[in-house]
Coordinates of C-alpha atoms and ligand atoms in Angstrom, one line a residue:
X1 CA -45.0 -9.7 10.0
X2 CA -43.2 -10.0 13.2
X3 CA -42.6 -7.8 15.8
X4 CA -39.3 -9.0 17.6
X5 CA -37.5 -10.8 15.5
X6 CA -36.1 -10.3 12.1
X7 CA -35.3 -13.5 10.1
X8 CA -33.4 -13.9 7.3
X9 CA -31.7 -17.1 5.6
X10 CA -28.2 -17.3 4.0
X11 CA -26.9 -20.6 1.9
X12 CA -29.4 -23.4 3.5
X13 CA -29.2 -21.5 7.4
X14 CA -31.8 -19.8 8.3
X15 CA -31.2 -17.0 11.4
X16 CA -33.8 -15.8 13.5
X17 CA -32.2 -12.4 15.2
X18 CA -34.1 -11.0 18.1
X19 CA -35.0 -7.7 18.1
X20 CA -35.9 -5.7 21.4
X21 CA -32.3 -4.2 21.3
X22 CA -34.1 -1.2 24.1
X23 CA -34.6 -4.0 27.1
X24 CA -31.8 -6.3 26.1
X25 CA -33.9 -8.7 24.0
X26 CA -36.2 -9.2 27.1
X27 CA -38.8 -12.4 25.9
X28 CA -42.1 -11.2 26.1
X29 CA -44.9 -13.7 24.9
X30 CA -45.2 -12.5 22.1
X31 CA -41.8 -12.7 20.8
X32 CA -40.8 -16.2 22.3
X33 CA -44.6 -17.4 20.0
X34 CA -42.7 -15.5 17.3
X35 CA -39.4 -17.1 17.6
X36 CA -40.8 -20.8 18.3
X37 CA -43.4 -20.2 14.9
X38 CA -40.4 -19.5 12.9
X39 CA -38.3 -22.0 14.6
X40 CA -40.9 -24.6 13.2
X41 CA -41.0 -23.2 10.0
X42 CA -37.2 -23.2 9.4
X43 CA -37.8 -26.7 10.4
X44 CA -40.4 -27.7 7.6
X45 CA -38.6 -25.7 5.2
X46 CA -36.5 -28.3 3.0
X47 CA -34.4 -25.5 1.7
X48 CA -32.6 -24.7 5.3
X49 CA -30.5 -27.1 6.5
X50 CA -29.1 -26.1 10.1
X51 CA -31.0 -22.4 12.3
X52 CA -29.4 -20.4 14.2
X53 CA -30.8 -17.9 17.3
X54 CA -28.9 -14.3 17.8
X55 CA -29.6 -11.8 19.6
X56 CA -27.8 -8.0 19.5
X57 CA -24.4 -6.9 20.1
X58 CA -25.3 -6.2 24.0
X59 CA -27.3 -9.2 24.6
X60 CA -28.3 -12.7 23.8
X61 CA -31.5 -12.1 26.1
X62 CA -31.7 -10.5 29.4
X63 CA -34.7 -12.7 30.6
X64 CA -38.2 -13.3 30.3
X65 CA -40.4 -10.0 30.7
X66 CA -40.3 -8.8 34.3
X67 CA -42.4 -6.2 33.2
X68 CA -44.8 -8.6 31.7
X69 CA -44.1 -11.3 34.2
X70 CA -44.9 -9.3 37.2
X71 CA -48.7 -9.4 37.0
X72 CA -48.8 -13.1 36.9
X73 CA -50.4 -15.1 39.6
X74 CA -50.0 -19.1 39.5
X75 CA -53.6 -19.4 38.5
X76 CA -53.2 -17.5 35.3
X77 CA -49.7 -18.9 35.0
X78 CA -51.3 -22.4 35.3
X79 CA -53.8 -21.5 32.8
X80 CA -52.0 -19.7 30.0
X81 CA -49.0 -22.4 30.6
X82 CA -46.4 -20.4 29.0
X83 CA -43.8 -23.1 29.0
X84 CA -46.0 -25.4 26.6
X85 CA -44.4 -23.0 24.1
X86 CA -40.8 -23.7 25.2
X87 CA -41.4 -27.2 24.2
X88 CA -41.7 -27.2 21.0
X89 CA -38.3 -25.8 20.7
X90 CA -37.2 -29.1 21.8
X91 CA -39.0 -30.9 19.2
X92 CA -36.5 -28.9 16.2
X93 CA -35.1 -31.7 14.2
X94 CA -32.6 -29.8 12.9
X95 CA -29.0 -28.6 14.7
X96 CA -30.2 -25.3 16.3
X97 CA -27.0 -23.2 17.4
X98 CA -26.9 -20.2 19.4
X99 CA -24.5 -17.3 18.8
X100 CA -24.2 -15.1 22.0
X101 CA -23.2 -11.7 22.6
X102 CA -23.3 -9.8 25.8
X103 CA -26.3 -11.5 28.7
X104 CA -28.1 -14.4 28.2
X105 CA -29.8 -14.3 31.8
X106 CA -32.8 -15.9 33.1
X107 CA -34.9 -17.2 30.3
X108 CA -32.3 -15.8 27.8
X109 CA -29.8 -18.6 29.1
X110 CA -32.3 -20.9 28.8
X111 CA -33.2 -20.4 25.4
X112 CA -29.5 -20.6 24.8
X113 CA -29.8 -23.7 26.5
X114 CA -32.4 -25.4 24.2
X115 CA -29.9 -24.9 21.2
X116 CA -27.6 -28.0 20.1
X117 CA -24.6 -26.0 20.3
X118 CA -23.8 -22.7 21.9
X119 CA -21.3 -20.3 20.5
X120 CA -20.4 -17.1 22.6
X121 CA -18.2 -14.0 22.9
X122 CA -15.2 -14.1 25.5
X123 CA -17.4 -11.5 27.3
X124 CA -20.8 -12.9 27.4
X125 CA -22.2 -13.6 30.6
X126 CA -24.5 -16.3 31.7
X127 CA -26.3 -16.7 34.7
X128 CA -29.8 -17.8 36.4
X129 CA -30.5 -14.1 38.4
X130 CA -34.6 -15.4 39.0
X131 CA -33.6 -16.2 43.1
X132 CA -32.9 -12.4 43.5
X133 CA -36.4 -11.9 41.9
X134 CA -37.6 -14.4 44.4
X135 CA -38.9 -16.9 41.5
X136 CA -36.6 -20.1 40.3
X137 CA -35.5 -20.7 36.6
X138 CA -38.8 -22.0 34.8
X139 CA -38.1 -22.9 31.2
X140 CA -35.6 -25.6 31.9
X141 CA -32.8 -23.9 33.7
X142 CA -32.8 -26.0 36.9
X143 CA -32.7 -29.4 34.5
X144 CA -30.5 -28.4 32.0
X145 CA -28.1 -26.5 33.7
X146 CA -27.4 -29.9 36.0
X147 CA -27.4 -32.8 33.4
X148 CA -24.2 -30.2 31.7
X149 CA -22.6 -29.7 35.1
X150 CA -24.0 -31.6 37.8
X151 CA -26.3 -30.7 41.2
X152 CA -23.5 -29.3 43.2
X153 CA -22.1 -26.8 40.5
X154 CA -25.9 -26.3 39.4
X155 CA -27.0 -25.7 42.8
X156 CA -24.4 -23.0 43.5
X157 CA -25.0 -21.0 40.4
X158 CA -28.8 -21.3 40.5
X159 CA -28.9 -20.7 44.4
X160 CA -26.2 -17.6 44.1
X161 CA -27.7 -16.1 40.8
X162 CA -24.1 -14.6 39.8
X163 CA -23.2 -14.3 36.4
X164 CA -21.0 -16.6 35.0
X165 CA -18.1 -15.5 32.0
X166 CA -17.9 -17.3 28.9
X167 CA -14.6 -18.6 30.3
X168 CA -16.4 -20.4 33.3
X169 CA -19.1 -21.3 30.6
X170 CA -16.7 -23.0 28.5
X171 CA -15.0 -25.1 31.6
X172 CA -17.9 -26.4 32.5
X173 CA -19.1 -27.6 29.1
X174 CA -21.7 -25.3 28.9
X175 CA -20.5 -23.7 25.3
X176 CA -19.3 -24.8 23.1
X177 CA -16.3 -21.8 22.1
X178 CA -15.6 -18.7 23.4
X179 CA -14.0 -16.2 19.9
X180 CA -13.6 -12.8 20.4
X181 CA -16.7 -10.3 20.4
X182 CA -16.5 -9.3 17.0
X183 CA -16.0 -12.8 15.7
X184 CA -19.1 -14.5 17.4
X185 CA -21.4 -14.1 14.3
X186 CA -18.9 -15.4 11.6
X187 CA -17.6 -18.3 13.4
X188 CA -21.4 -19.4 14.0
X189 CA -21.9 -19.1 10.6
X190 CA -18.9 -20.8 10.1
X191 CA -20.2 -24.0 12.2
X192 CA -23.6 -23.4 10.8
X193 CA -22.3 -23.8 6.7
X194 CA -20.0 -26.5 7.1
X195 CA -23.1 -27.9 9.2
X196 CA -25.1 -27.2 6.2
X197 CA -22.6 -29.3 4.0
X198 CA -23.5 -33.1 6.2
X199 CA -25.8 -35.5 5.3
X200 CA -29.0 -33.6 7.0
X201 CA -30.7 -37.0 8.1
X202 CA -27.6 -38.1 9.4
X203 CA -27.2 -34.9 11.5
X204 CA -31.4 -35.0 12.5
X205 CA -31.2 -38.5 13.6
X206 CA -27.7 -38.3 15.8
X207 CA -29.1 -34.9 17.4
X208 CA -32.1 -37.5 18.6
X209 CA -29.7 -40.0 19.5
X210 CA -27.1 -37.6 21.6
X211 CA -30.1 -36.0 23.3
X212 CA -31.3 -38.9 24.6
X213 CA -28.6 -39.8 26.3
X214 CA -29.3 -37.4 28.4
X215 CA -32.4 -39.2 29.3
X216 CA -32.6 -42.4 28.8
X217 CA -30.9 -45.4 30.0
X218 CA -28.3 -46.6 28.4
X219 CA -29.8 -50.0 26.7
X220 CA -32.7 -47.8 26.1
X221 CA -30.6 -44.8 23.8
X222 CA -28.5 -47.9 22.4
X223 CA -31.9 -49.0 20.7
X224 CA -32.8 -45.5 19.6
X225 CA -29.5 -45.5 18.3
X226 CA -30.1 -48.5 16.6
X227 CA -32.9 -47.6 15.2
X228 CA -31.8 -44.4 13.6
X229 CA -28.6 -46.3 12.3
X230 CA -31.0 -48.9 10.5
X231 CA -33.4 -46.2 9.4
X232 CA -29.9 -43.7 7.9
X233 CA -30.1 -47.1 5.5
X234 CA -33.3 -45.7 3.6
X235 CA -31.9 -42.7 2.5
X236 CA -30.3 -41.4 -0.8
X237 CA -27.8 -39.7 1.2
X238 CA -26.2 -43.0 2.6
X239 CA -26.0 -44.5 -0.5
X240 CA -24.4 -41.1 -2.0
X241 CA -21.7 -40.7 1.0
X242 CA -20.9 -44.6 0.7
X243 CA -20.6 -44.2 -3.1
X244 CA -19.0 -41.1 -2.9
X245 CA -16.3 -42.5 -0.4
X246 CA -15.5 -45.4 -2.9
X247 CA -15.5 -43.0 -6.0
X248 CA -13.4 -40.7 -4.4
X249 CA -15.0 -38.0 -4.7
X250 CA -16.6 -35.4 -2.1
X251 CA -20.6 -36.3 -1.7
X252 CA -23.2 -34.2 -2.5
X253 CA -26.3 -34.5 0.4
X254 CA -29.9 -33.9 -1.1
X255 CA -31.6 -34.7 2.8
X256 CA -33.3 -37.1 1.4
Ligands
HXC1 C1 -37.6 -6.4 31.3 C2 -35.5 -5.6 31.1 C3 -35.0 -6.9 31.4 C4 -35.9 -7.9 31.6 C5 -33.3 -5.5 31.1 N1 -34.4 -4.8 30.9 N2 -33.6 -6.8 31.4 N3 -36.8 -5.4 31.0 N4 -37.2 -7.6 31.6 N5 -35.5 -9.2 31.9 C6 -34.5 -3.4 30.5 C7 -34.2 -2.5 31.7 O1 -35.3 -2.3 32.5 C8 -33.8 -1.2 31.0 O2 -34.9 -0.5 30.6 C9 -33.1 -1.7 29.7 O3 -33.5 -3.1 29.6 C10 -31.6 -1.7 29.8 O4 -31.2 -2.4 31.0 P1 -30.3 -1.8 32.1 O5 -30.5 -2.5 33.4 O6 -30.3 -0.3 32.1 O7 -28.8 -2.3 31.6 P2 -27.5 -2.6 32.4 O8 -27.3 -1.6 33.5 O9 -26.4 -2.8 31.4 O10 -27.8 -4.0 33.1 C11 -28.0 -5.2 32.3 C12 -28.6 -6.3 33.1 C13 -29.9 -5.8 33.8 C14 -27.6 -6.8 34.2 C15 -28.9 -7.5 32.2 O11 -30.7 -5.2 32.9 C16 -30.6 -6.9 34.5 O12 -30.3 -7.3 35.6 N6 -31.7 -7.3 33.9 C17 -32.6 -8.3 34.5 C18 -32.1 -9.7 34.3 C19 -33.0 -10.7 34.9 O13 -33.3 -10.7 36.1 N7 -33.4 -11.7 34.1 C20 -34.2 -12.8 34.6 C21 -35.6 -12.5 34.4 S1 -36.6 -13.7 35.1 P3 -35.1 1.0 30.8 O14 -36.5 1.3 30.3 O15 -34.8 1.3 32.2 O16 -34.0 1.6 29.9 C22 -36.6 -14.9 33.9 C23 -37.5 -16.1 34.2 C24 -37.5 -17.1 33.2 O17 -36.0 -14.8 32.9 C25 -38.7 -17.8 33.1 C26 -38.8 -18.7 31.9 C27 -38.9 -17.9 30.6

């Protein structure tokens, strides 16, 4: 049983849908250990295809725990290393998509931030508000925020902690689209089903390839690419889309 989230899967996409609707979907422990367990179940499951993270009609997430949070010291932050847990959302294989409504603040943005693709309301708001709490973004935020826009537009936003609108968001290639409040869940779903539809080891082994060009050089993701290209070759699925294409026909992808 879990506590903060509810999950549910429709048509090969799972949803995990956070659930602390009384302090804006604040991430306690306990509920980012219950989102990143099902995150890696939905990822072993053969039957889902593409996950998607929601939060509630007023927010995304508002942050970590302040509550929680404000007790820390760096010795027991240091030794409980809360951010080992973060990780392992960036070890999902599949395309992880975020559908945001309302805030996604603080370690809410930052989950947002882990997800492949990031589909939000025209009034969501964004923003890294941790300098006004006299701590710094610690799940990611400083990194991940530049590689999309770059130290002098990251610097301002971190070092001002203003909220940013989904319009901003979307000119700096932070989102992906911006729809209308009540359209944020169906177009995700949208993406997520027609998602659902490609060749799933295609999809896992380009999501490896495009994040690691944010990383690596560029001879070094041209081998990964490689690799992945040559390895595409073992699978069913190629040999289904090629035959498919040559037969006319639309394919049909087992992920295998
Ligand atoms: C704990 C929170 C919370 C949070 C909101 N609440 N955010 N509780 N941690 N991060 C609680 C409020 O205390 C309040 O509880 C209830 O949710 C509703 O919030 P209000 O403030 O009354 O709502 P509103 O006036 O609409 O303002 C919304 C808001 C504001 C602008 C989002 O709540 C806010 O500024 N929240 C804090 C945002 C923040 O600083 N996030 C970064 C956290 S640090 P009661 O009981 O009063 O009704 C962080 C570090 C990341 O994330 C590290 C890596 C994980």
């Amino acid at each position: 049983m879990t506590r903060f989230i509810k999950v549910y899967s429709e048509d090969g996409v799972g949803v995990i849908q956070f659930d602390r609707p009384k302090v804006l979907n604040a991430l306690n422990r306990e509920m980012v250990d219950e989102i990143v367990t099902q995150l890696e179940a939905f990822d072993l499951n053969e039957s889902i295809r593409v996950i998607v993270l929601k939060g509630s009609e007023k927010a995304f997430a508002a942050g970590a725990d302040i509550e929680e949070m404000m007790e820390e010291t760096s010795l027991s932050l240091e030794l409980l290393n809360p951010f080992a847990q973060w990780d392992r959302i960036s070890l999902i294989k599949k395309p992880l998509l975020a559908a945001v409504n309302g805030f996604a603040l603080g370690g809410g943005f930052e989950l947002a931030l882990h997800c492949d693709l990031i589909i939000a309301s025209e009034d969501a708001k964004f923003g890294f508000p941790e300098v006004k709490l006299g701590i710094l973004p610690g799940a990611g935020g400083t990194q991940f925020l530049t590689k999309v826009m770059g130290v002098r537009r990251a610097l301002e936003w971190i070092w001002l902690g203003e909220q940013m609108t989904a319009r901003e968001a979307l000119h700096y290639g932070v989102i992906n689209r911006s729809v209308a409040p009540e359209l944020v869940e169906e177009e995700t779903m949208r993406l997520a089903h027609q998602l659902s539809k490609q060749a799933p080891i295609s999809l896992r082994l380009i999501k490896e390839a495009v994040h690691a060009a944010a990383d690596l050089s560029l001879l070094e993701g041209k081998m990964l690419e490689r690799k992945n290209f040559y390895l595409a070759f073992s699978s069913e699925d190629q040999k289904e889309g090629m035959r498919a294409f040559t037969e006319k026909r639309t394919p049909s992808f087992r992920g295998k």
